mmCIF file of C-alpha atoms in Angstrom:
data_model
loop_
_atom_site.group_PDB
_atom_site.id
_atom_site.type_symbol
_atom_site.label_atom_id
_atom_site.label_comp_id
_atom_site.label_asym_id
_atom_site.label_seq_id
_atom_site.Cartn_x
_atom_site.Cartn_y
_atom_site.Cartn_z
ATOM 1 C CA MET P 11 0.002 0.047 -0.063
ATOM 2 C CA PRO P 12 1.459 3.511 -0.873
ATOM 3 C CA ALA P 13 2.302 5.901 1.808
ATOM 4 C CA LEU P 14 -0.415 8.155 3.061
ATOM 5 C CA VAL P 15 0.023 11.886 3.816
ATOM 6 C CA GLU P 16 -1.710 14.511 5.967
ATOM 7 C CA GLU P 17 -0.902 18.110 6.963
ATOM 8 C CA GLY P 18 -0.918 19.385 10.523
ATOM 9 C CA ARG P 19 -2.114 22.978 10.287
ATOM 10 C CA ALA P 20 -1.098 25.634 12.592
ATOM 11 C CA LYS P 21 -4.042 26.383 15.080
ATOM 12 C CA VAL P 22 -4.463 30.001 15.981
ATOM 13 C CA ASN P 23 -6.513 31.239 18.910
ATOM 14 C CA LEU P 24 -8.215 34.372 17.823
ATOM 15 C CA THR P 25 -9.852 34.788 21.165
ATOM 16 C CA LEU P 26 -9.003 32.844 24.295
ATOM 17 C CA ARG P 27 -11.013 33.466 27.552
ATOM 18 C CA VAL P 28 -10.353 31.424 30.672
ATOM 19 C CA VAL P 29 -13.638 30.854 32.421
ATOM 20 C CA GLY P 30 -12.076 29.249 35.471
ATOM 21 C CA ARG P 31 -10.374 26.411 36.860
ATOM 22 C CA ARG P 32 -12.083 23.304 37.622
ATOM 23 C CA VAL P 33 -11.842 21.257 40.906
ATOM 24 C CA ASP P 34 -9.767 18.633 38.899
ATOM 25 C CA GLY P 35 -7.181 21.281 38.100
ATOM 26 C CA TYR P 36 -8.283 21.550 34.263
ATOM 27 C CA HIS P 37 -9.145 25.022 32.971
ATOM 28 C CA ASP P 38 -12.431 25.656 31.268
ATOM 29 C CA LEU P 39 -11.868 27.944 28.171
ATOM 30 C CA GLU P 40 -13.925 29.733 25.521
ATOM 31 C CA SER P 41 -11.929 30.091 22.297
ATOM 32 C CA VAL P 42 -12.529 31.233 18.739
ATOM 33 C CA VAL P 43 -9.952 28.967 16.763
ATOM 34 C CA ALA P 44 -8.780 29.260 13.210
ATOM 35 C CA PHE P 45 -6.177 27.427 11.107
ATOM 36 C CA ALA P 46 -3.346 28.862 9.090
ATOM 37 C CA ASP P 47 -2.062 27.955 5.627
ATOM 38 C CA CYS P 48 1.213 26.714 7.156
ATOM 39 C CA ALA P 49 1.549 23.184 8.355
ATOM 40 C CA ASP P 50 3.747 20.305 9.427
ATOM 41 C CA ARG P 51 3.594 17.303 6.962
ATOM 42 C CA LEU P 52 3.035 13.720 8.304
ATOM 43 C CA THR P 53 3.557 10.658 6.297
ATOM 44 C CA LEU P 54 2.509 6.979 7.199
ATOM 45 C CA GLU P 55 4.023 3.979 5.434
ATOM 46 C CA PRO P 56 1.890 1.060 6.343
ATOM 47 C CA GLY P 57 3.931 -1.690 8.248
ATOM 48 C CA ASP P 58 3.991 -4.014 11.180
ATOM 49 C CA THR P 59 5.788 -1.695 13.540
ATOM 50 C CA LEU P 60 4.758 1.568 15.032
ATOM 51 C CA SER P 61 7.712 4.113 14.712
ATOM 52 C CA LEU P 62 8.482 7.730 13.977
ATOM 53 C CA SER P 63 11.238 9.678 12.427
ATOM 54 C CA MET P 64 11.457 13.376 12.111
ATOM 55 C CA THR P 65 12.898 15.681 9.472
ATOM 56 C CA GLY P 66 12.523 19.414 8.640
ATOM 57 C CA PRO P 67 14.186 22.637 9.989
ATOM 58 C CA LEU P 68 12.728 22.394 13.369
ATOM 59 C CA ALA P 69 12.922 18.617 13.879
ATOM 60 C CA GLU P 70 15.620 18.977 16.539
ATOM 61 C CA ALA P 71 13.248 21.193 18.708
ATOM 62 C CA CYS P 72 10.751 18.321 19.071
ATOM 63 C CA GLY P 73 12.760 16.615 21.933
ATOM 64 C CA GLU P 74 12.614 12.787 22.540
ATOM 65 C CA THR P 75 10.778 10.979 19.739
ATOM 66 C CA SER P 76 9.320 8.530 22.230
ATOM 67 C CA ASP P 77 7.372 11.449 23.853
ATOM 68 C CA ASN P 78 6.040 12.780 20.618
ATOM 69 C CA LEU P 79 2.305 13.218 20.591
ATOM 70 C CA VAL P 80 2.093 11.374 17.233
ATOM 71 C CA LEU P 81 3.130 8.173 18.961
ATOM 72 C CA LYS P 82 1.037 8.900 21.871
ATOM 73 C CA ALA P 83 -2.112 9.252 19.914
ATOM 74 C CA ALA P 84 -1.389 6.097 17.873
ATOM 75 C CA ARG P 85 -0.800 4.097 21.082
ATOM 76 C CA LEU P 86 -3.947 5.227 22.731
ATOM 77 C CA LEU P 87 -5.942 4.364 19.486
ATOM 78 C CA GLY P 88 -4.233 0.946 19.528
ATOM 79 C CA GLU P 89 -5.616 0.419 23.071
ATOM 80 C CA GLN P 90 -9.126 1.189 21.765
ATOM 81 C CA VAL P 91 -9.163 -0.522 18.330
ATOM 82 C CA ALA P 92 -8.301 -4.138 18.132
ATOM 83 C CA ASP P 93 -5.633 -5.202 15.603
ATOM 84 C CA LEU P 94 -5.079 -1.527 14.644
ATOM 85 C CA ARG P 95 -2.937 -1.338 11.520
ATOM 86 C CA VAL P 96 0.043 0.858 12.045
ATOM 87 C CA GLY P 97 3.466 1.719 10.272
ATOM 88 C CA HIS P 98 6.241 4.135 10.159
ATOM 89 C CA PHE P 99 5.356 7.903 10.561
ATOM 90 C CA THR P 100 7.698 10.463 9.145
ATOM 91 C CA LEU P 101 7.158 14.091 10.517
ATOM 92 C CA GLU P 102 8.433 16.988 8.550
ATOM 93 C CA LYS P 103 8.542 19.702 11.244
ATOM 94 C CA VAL P 104 8.256 23.199 10.058
ATOM 95 C CA LEU P 105 6.040 24.850 12.884
ATOM 96 C CA PRO P 106 7.774 26.243 16.117
ATOM 97 C CA VAL P 107 7.399 24.079 19.252
ATOM 98 C CA ALA P 108 5.798 25.210 22.440
ATOM 99 C CA ALA P 109 4.449 28.163 20.473
ATOM 100 C CA GLY P 110 0.753 28.494 21.213
ATOM 101 C CA ILE P 111 -0.314 27.266 17.811
ATOM 102 C CA GLY P 112 -0.880 23.664 18.613
ATOM 103 C CA GLY P 113 2.057 22.285 16.432
ATOM 104 C CA GLY P 114 2.182 18.939 18.419
ATOM 105 C CA SER P 115 -1.628 18.692 18.596
ATOM 106 C CA ALA P 116 -1.926 19.251 15.006
ATOM 107 C CA ASP P 117 0.596 16.529 14.336
ATOM 108 C CA ALA P 118 -1.344 14.046 16.656
ATOM 109 C CA ALA P 119 -4.579 14.894 14.902
ATOM 110 C CA ALA P 120 -2.863 14.220 11.511
ATOM 111 C CA ALA P 121 -1.717 10.784 12.870
ATOM 112 C CA LEU P 122 -5.287 10.003 13.857
ATOM 113 C CA ARG P 123 -6.634 10.986 10.522
ATOM 114 C CA LEU P 124 -3.991 8.769 8.785
ATOM 115 C CA LEU P 125 -4.743 5.881 10.968
ATOM 116 C CA ALA P 126 -8.398 6.268 10.370
ATOM 117 C CA ARG P 127 -7.794 6.189 6.621
ATOM 118 C CA LEU P 128 -5.645 3.182 7.012
ATOM 119 C CA ASN P 129 -8.180 1.333 9.248
ATOM 120 C CA GLU P 130 -11.251 2.564 7.472
ATOM 121 C CA LEU P 131 -12.565 4.346 10.377
ATOM 122 C CA SER P 132 -14.675 7.494 10.546
ATOM 123 C CA LEU P 133 -13.353 10.551 12.235
ATOM 124 C CA ASP P 134 -16.696 10.626 14.000
ATOM 125 C CA ASP P 135 -15.791 7.250 15.683
ATOM 126 C CA ASP P 136 -16.321 7.699 19.437
ATOM 127 C CA ARG P 137 -12.948 5.973 19.826
ATOM 128 C CA ILE P 138 -11.001 8.266 17.787
ATOM 129 C CA ARG P 139 -12.710 11.368 19.475
ATOM 130 C CA ASP P 140 -12.070 9.827 22.802
ATOM 131 C CA VAL P 141 -8.371 9.333 21.972
ATOM 132 C CA ALA P 142 -8.103 12.864 20.593
ATOM 133 C CA LEU P 143 -9.099 14.364 23.981
ATOM 134 C CA LYS P 144 -6.958 11.976 26.027
ATOM 135 C CA THR P 145 -3.938 12.887 23.746
ATOM 136 C CA GLY P 146 -4.380 16.721 24.353
ATOM 137 C CA ALA P 147 -6.837 19.405 24.828
ATOM 138 C CA ASP P 148 -6.237 21.062 21.393
ATOM 139 C CA VAL P 149 -6.253 17.730 19.510
ATOM 140 C CA PRO P 150 -10.104 17.434 18.983
ATOM 141 C CA VAL P 151 -10.137 20.972 17.374
ATOM 142 C CA CYS P 152 -7.150 20.017 15.219
ATOM 143 C CA LEU P 153 -8.746 16.860 14.049
ATOM 144 C CA ALA P 154 -11.153 18.674 11.990
ATOM 145 C CA SER P 155 -8.976 21.660 11.194
ATOM 146 C CA HIS P 156 -12.014 23.801 10.683
ATOM 147 C CA ALA P 157 -12.761 27.204 12.447
ATOM 148 C CA CYS P 158 -14.708 26.608 15.605
ATOM 149 C CA ASP P 159 -15.829 28.225 18.875
ATOM 150 C CA MET P 160 -14.251 25.870 21.369
ATOM 151 C CA THR P 161 -15.450 25.540 24.911
ATOM 152 C CA GLY P 162 -14.912 23.319 28.055
ATOM 153 C CA VAL P 163 -11.403 21.640 28.041
ATOM 154 C CA GLY P 164 -11.423 21.447 24.248
ATOM 155 C CA GLU P 165 -14.228 18.819 23.825
ATOM 156 C CA ASN P 166 -17.144 21.179 22.772
ATOM 157 C CA LEU P 167 -16.854 22.500 19.195
ATOM 158 C CA LEU P 168 -19.199 24.799 17.251
ATOM 159 C CA PRO P 169 -18.131 25.231 13.689
ATOM 160 C CA LEU P 170 -17.930 28.679 12.423
ATOM 161 C CA ALA P 171 -18.224 30.090 8.902
ATOM 162 C CA LEU P 172 -14.852 32.230 9.055
ATOM 163 C CA PRO P 173 -13.810 33.779 5.882
ATOM 164 C CA GLN P 174 -10.300 33.912 4.810
ATOM 165 C CA LEU P 175 -8.344 36.544 6.808
ATOM 166 C CA PRO P 176 -5.037 38.079 5.661
ATOM 167 C CA CYS P 177 -2.508 37.456 8.537
ATOM 168 C CA VAL P 178 1.063 37.377 9.816
ATOM 169 C CA LEU P 179 2.199 35.000 12.450
ATOM 170 C CA VAL P 180 5.353 35.666 14.308
ATOM 171 C CA ASN P 181 7.297 33.561 16.929
ATOM 172 C CA PRO P 182 10.352 34.913 18.665
ATOM 173 C CA ARG P 183 11.674 31.372 18.687
ATOM 174 C CA VAL P 184 11.344 31.360 22.499
ATOM 175 C CA PRO P 185 9.532 28.242 23.772
ATOM 176 C CA VAL P 186 6.808 28.884 26.285
ATOM 177 C CA ALA P 187 5.391 26.121 28.428
ATOM 178 C CA THR P 188 1.632 26.109 28.759
ATOM 179 C CA LYS P 189 1.750 24.941 32.276
ATOM 180 C CA ASN P 190 3.935 27.763 33.333
ATOM 181 C CA VAL P 191 1.538 30.274 31.867
ATOM 182 C CA PHE P 192 -1.521 28.908 33.608
ATOM 183 C CA LYS P 193 0.442 28.736 36.760
ATOM 184 C CA ALA P 194 1.259 32.433 36.322
ATOM 185 C CA LEU P 195 -2.486 33.159 35.763
ATOM 186 C CA GLY P 196 -2.862 31.990 39.387
ATOM 187 C CA LEU P 197 -6.277 30.435 39.668
ATOM 188 C CA ARG P 198 -7.008 28.091 42.511
ATOM 189 C CA ASN P 199 -8.868 24.791 41.899
ATOM 190 C CA GLY P 200 -12.756 25.655 41.713
ATOM 191 C CA GLU P 201 -11.990 29.405 41.133
ATOM 192 C CA LEU P 202 -13.902 31.302 38.386
ATOM 193 C CA LEU P 203 -11.944 34.101 36.606
ATOM 194 C CA THR P 204 -15.300 35.925 35.702
ATOM 195 C CA GLY P 205 -18.718 36.287 37.192
ATOM 196 C CA VAL P 206 -21.508 33.802 36.311
ATOM 197 C CA VAL P 207 -23.435 36.217 34.196
ATOM 198 C CA ASP P 208 -20.339 37.026 32.254
ATOM 199 C CA VAL P 209 -19.722 33.378 31.639
ATOM 200 C CA MET P 210 -23.199 32.929 30.277
ATOM 201 C CA MET P 211 -22.894 35.896 27.979
ATOM 202 C CA ARG P 212 -19.658 34.547 26.761
ATOM 203 C CA SER P 213 -21.123 30.967 26.048
ATOM 204 C CA SER P 214 -24.083 32.392 24.173
ATOM 205 C CA ALA P 215 -22.165 35.016 22.087
ATOM 206 C CA ALA P 216 -23.383 35.248 18.450
ATOM 207 C CA TRP P 217 -20.467 35.441 15.845
ATOM 208 C CA PRO P 218 -20.922 36.485 12.221
ATOM 209 C CA GLU P 219 -22.512 34.020 9.934
ATOM 210 C CA GLU P 220 -21.523 32.654 6.454
ATOM 211 C CA GLY P 221 -21.350 35.369 3.814
ATOM 212 C CA ASP P 222 -20.727 38.217 6.381
ATOM 213 C CA ALA P 223 -17.880 40.618 5.461
ATOM 214 C CA VAL P 224 -14.437 40.306 6.675
ATOM 215 C CA ALA P 225 -14.757 43.517 8.600
ATOM 216 C CA ASP P 226 -17.709 42.151 10.502
ATOM 217 C CA TRP P 227 -15.515 39.401 11.764
ATOM 218 C CA ILE P 228 -12.555 41.602 12.601
ATOM 219 C CA ASP P 229 -15.027 43.957 14.580
ATOM 220 C CA ALA P 230 -16.464 40.991 16.464
ATOM 221 C CA LEU P 231 -13.054 39.392 17.262
ATOM 222 C CA ALA P 232 -11.790 42.774 18.490
ATOM 223 C CA GLY P 233 -14.261 42.630 21.146
ATOM 224 C CA GLY P 234 -12.468 39.530 22.472
ATOM 225 C CA THR P 235 -9.158 38.983 24.419
ATOM 226 C CA ASN P 236 -6.611 36.415 25.248
ATOM 227 C CA ASP P 237 -6.587 36.002 28.955
ATOM 228 C CA LEU P 238 -3.204 34.178 28.915
ATOM 229 C CA GLU P 239 -1.370 37.132 27.049
ATOM 230 C CA ALA P 240 -0.364 39.130 30.041
ATOM 231 C CA PRO P 241 0.858 36.146 32.182
ATOM 232 C CA ALA P 242 2.756 34.787 29.131
ATOM 233 C CA ALA P 243 4.406 38.267 28.607
ATOM 234 C CA ARG P 244 5.452 38.306 32.149
ATOM 235 C CA ILE P 245 7.283 35.097 31.740
ATOM 236 C CA GLU P 246 8.805 36.100 28.353
ATOM 237 C CA PRO P 247 8.796 39.739 27.895
ATOM 238 C CA VAL P 248 9.842 39.423 24.137
ATOM 239 C CA ILE P 249 6.124 38.684 23.507
ATOM 240 C CA SER P 250 5.426 42.356 24.199
ATOM 241 C CA ASP P 251 8.113 43.142 21.453
ATOM 242 C CA VAL P 252 6.373 41.024 18.972
ATOM 243 C CA LEU P 253 3.024 42.626 19.691
ATOM 244 C CA SER P 254 4.428 46.108 19.446
ATOM 245 C CA ALA P 255 6.148 45.248 16.172
ATOM 246 C CA LEU P 256 2.825 43.851 14.666
ATOM 247 C CA ARG P 257 0.808 46.831 15.778
ATOM 248 C CA ASN P 258 3.184 49.151 13.997
ATOM 249 C CA ALA P 259 2.608 47.394 10.670
ATOM 250 C CA LYS P 260 0.664 49.137 7.810
ATOM 251 C CA GLY P 261 -2.846 48.101 7.347
ATOM 252 C CA VAL P 262 -3.064 45.987 10.548
ATOM 253 C CA ARG P 263 -6.527 45.602 11.908
ATOM 254 C CA LEU P 264 -6.037 43.330 14.948
ATOM 255 C CA VAL P 265 -3.146 42.052 17.018
ATOM 256 C CA ARG P 266 -3.193 39.521 19.780
ATOM 257 C CA MET P 267 -1.204 36.500 21.111
ATOM 258 C CA SER P 268 -2.235 33.045 20.197
ATOM 259 C CA GLY P 269 -2.768 30.332 22.776
ATOM 260 C CA SER P 270 -0.224 30.428 25.638
ATOM 261 C CA GLY P 271 2.388 31.974 23.315
ATOM 262 C CA ALA P 272 4.826 33.056 22.275
ATOM 263 C CA THR P 273 3.417 33.281 18.714
ATOM 264 C CA CYS P 274 1.471 36.345 17.974
ATOM 265 C CA PHE P 275 -0.765 37.127 14.992
ATOM 266 C CA ALA P 276 -1.940 40.129 13.131
ATOM 267 C CA ILE P 277 -5.014 40.418 10.819
ATOM 268 C CA PHE P 278 -4.665 42.857 7.899
ATOM 269 C CA ALA P 279 -7.049 44.590 5.649
ATOM 270 C CA THR P 280 -5.605 43.053 2.445
ATOM 271 C CA ASP P 281 -3.295 40.249 1.359
ATOM 272 C CA ALA P 282 -0.829 42.755 0.013
ATOM 273 C CA ASP P 283 -0.582 44.534 3.391
ATOM 274 C CA ALA P 284 -0.005 41.033 5.177
ATOM 275 C CA GLN P 285 2.743 40.051 2.792
ATOM 276 C CA ALA P 286 4.429 43.445 2.998
ATOM 277 C CA ALA P 287 4.425 43.273 6.765
ATOM 278 C CA GLY P 288 5.839 39.785 6.693
ATOM 279 C CA GLU P 289 8.704 40.861 4.420
ATOM 280 C CA LYS P 290 9.481 43.910 6.648
ATOM 281 C CA LEU P 291 9.537 41.839 9.851
ATOM 282 C CA ARG P 292 11.643 39.151 8.369
ATOM 283 C CA SER P 293 14.221 41.846 7.268
ATOM 284 C CA ALA P 294 14.066 43.557 10.643
ATOM 285 C CA GLN P 295 14.042 40.381 12.850
ATOM 286 C CA PRO P 296 15.887 37.652 11.024
ATOM 287 C CA GLY P 297 15.960 35.581 14.160
ATOM 288 C CA TRP P 298 12.077 35.411 14.422
ATOM 289 C CA TRP P 299 9.952 32.938 12.689
ATOM 290 C CA VAL P 300 7.527 34.676 10.385
ATOM 291 C CA HIS P 301 4.714 33.541 8.195
ATOM 292 C CA ALA P 302 2.442 35.632 6.078
ATOM 293 C CA GLY P 303 -0.640 34.109 4.751
ATOM 294 C CA THR P 304 -4.312 33.514 5.593
ATOM 295 C CA LEU P 305 -6.505 32.132 8.417
ATOM 296 C CA SER P 306 -9.536 30.353 7.833
#
């Protein structure tokens, strides 16, 4: 059987609100999630043994192969599906690691899609959905790689009709551990970050519908926030430098950090403005990872 290929697209949190911390220690979130046109590439060559090798410019940043979420997802699925067909995965890593854009989660989701294809399983199969959530909170949304309003700990997904948004993504090549950012947020088990009324308003918020203008989406998103931006910037002050550089770009409409950082994004009025800003940032900051493209 020929090799199978999937992409693990970068996930971008356009908004991220921390509702509170549950008694079990997990955080309840509400986040509008989009996906960028940049991605890792995962190949599966069917075989008798589950294995993984990594290539690409950022392969060395992935750490120990045995700890990779691709293998974790495959092993968990093997526990759920008898006689699961597996093989050798090759991961071409181009997305920054520990960057707030779900690179590892996107790779794990790509692995689940590949294994589903190889084993003729539906992505709606309860076993795949269960494994996705057990692998990581961002894996369920990355499984479909479709714009969503995500709530809970990542298990509740409401699809959104997001148009293509011209954007620039910037990562200063400084890894930020998610657990450290949530620790800096400082919520105790069982503590709400917002009042009950505010939580209800957030969960029932109406986003623009299919066919609405890009400007309507930008206006709606501008009313949001990322509650992790401030604590992440305290841990890594360079995040504030990235945000400032993006805010000074010509034609920019919205600037915010994604996830727990350090990747930040800017949405622009036109594709030309996004491309020009990307080129200027690459020239001014050659040590930063910069991608100019679209979100959808």
